[in-house]
GROMACS .gro file of C-alpha atoms in nm:
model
  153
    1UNK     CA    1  12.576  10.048  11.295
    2UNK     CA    2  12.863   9.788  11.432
    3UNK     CA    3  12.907   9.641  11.089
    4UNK     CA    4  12.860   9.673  10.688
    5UNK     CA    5  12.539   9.699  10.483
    6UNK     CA    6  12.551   9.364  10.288
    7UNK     CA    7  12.432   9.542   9.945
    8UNK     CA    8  12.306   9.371   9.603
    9UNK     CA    9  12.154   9.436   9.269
   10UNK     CA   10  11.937   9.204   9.090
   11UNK     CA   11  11.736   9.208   8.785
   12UNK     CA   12  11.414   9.039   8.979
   13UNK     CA   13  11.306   9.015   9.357
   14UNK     CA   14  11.514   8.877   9.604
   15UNK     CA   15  11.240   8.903   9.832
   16UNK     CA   16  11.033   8.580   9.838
   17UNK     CA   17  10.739   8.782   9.817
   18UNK     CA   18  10.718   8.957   9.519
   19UNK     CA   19  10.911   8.711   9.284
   20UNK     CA   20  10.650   8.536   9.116
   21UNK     CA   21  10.439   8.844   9.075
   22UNK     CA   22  10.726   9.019   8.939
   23UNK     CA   23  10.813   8.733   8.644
   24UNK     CA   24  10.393   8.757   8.614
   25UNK     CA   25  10.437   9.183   8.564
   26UNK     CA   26  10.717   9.095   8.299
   27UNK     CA   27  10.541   8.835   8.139
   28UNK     CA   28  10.233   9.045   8.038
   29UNK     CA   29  10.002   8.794   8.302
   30UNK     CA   30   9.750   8.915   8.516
   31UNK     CA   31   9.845   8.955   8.852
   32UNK     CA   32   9.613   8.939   9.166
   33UNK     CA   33   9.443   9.295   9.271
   34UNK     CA   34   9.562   9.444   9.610
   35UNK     CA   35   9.224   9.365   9.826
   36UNK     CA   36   9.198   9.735   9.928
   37UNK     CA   37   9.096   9.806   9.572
   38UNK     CA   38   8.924   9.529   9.414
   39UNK     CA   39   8.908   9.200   9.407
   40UNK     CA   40   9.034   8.969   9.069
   41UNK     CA   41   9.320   8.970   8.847
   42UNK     CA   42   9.474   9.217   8.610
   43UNK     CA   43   9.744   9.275   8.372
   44UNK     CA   44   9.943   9.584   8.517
   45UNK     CA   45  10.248   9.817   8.446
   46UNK     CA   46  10.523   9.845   8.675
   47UNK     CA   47  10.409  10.145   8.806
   48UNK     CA   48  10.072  10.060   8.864
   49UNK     CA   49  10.153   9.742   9.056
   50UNK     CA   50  10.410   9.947   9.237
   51UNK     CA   51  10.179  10.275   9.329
   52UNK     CA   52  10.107  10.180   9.686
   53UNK     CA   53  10.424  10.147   9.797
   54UNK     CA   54  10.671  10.404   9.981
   55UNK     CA   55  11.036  10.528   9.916
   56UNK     CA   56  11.302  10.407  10.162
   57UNK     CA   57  11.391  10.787  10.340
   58UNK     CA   58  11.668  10.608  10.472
   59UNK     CA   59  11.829  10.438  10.184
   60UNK     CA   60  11.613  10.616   9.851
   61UNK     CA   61  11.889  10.573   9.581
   62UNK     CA   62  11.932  10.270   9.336
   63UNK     CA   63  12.263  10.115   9.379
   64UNK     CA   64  12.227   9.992   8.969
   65UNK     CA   65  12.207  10.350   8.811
   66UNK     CA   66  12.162  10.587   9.120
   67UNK     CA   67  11.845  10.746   9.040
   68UNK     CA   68  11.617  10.794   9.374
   69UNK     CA   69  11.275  10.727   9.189
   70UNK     CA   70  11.295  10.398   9.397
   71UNK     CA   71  10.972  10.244   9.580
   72UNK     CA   72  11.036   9.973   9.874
   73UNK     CA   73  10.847   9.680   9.873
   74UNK     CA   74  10.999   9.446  10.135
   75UNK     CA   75  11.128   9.559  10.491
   76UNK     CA   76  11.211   9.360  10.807
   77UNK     CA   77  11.342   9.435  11.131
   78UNK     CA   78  11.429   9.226  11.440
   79UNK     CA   79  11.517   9.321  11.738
   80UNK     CA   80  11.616   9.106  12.014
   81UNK     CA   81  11.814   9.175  12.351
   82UNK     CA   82  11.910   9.514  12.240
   83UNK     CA   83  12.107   9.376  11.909
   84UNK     CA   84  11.931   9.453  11.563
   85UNK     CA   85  11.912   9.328  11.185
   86UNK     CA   86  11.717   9.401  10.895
   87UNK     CA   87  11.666   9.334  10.523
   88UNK     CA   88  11.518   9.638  10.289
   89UNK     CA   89  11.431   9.555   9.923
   90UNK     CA   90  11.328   9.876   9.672
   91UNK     CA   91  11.255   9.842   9.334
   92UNK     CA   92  11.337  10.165   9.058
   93UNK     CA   93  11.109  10.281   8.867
   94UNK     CA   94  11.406  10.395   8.630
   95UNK     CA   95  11.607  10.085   8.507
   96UNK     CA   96  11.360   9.852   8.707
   97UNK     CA   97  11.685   9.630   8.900
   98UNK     CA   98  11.625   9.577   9.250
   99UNK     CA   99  11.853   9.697   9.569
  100UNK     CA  100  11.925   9.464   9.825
  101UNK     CA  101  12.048   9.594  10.163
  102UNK     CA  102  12.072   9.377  10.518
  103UNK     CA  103  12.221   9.465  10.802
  104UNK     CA  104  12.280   9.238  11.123
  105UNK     CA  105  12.496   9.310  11.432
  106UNK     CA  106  12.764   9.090  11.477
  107UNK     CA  107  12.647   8.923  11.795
  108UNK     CA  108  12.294   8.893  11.684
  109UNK     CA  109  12.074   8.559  11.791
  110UNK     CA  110  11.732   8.531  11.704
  111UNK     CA  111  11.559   8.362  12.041
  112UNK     CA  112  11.599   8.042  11.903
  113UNK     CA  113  11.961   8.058  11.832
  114UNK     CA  114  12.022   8.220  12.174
  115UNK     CA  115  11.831   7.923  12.360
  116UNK     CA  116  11.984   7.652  12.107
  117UNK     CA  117  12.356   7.737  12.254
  118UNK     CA  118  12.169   7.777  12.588
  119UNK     CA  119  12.068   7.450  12.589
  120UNK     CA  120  12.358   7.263  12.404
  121UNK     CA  121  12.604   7.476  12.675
  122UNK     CA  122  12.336   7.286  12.932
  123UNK     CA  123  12.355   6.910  12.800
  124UNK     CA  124  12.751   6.975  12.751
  125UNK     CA  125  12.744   7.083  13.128
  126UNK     CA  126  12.534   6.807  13.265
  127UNK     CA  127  12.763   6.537  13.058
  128UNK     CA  128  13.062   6.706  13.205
  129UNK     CA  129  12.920   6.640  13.539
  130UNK     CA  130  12.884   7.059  13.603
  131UNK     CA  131  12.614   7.178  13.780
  132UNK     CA  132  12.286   7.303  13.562
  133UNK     CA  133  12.119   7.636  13.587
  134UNK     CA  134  11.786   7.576  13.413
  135UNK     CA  135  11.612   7.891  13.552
  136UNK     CA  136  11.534   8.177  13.271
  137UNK     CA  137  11.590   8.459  13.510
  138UNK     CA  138  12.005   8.305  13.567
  139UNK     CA  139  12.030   8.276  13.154
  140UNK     CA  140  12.423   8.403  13.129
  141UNK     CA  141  12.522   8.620  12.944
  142UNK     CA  142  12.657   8.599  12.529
  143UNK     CA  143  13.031   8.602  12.674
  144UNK     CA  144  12.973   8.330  12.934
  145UNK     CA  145  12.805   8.136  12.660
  146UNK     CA  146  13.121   8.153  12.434
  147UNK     CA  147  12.982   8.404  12.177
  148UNK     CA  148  13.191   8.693  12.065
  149UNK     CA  149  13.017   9.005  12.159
  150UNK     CA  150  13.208   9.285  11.883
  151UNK     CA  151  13.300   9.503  12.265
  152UNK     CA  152  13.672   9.316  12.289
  153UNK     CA  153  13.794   9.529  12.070
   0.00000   0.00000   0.00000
């Protein structure tokens, strides 16, 4: 990894996913079944709304009290033009905080940010009276578009 692990605790989901389920779990309120097993709501423990979900190998201890009886429920990874980030969420079973941990290079663009300085670097050009290179296969390259890369060290 070319940078830090942003890393935080919290006391509910950060993860959009699981947040109003969680306050639902907490609450004593029914939650919705996972499909694979039924269909309808019901009121669940912590561990049973937890019990299909996986330890993180990678990253298994809880950054609140340490303990590795920690179960992921949110991952996501990107990868574009060889650069990576990802966000990890796990949830322990122990003292029941949540670990945050992201991780992004420090050059990475998503597609859309890439082609957004692409294409403001274009109109700039064109205004300036520089000639345009519209064709994809001539895209330059992070350093010709301005962007530090993290190699000039």
């Amino acid at each position: 990894l070319r940078a830090d692990i942003y890393t935080e605790v919290n006391s509910s989901p950060k993860a959009d996913v699981h947040q109003r389920e969680w306050r639902k779990i907490m609450n004593g309120d029914p939650v919705e079944i996972n499909p694979s097993v039924g269909s309808g709501l019901k009121c669940m423990t912590i561990d049973e709304w937890s019990c299909r979900w996986k330890q993180n190998d990678r990253f298994p201890e809880c950054l609140a009290c340490g303990s590795e009886s920690t179960k992921e429920h949110h991952f996501m990874q990107t990868w574009c033009r060889s650069k990576k980030a990802f966000e990890s969420e796990t949830l322990c079973l122990d003292c029941h905080m949540f670990s945050w941990r992201s991780y992004s290079d420090p050059d990475f663009l998503t597609p859309e940010e890439y082609d957004k300085i692409r294409w403001e670097n274009m109109v700039n050009d064109k205004a300036a009276g520089r000639p345009v290179v519209p064709d994809a296969d001539k895209r330059p390259s992070l350093e010709e578009l301005g962007i530090p890369t993290g190699n000039d060290k």
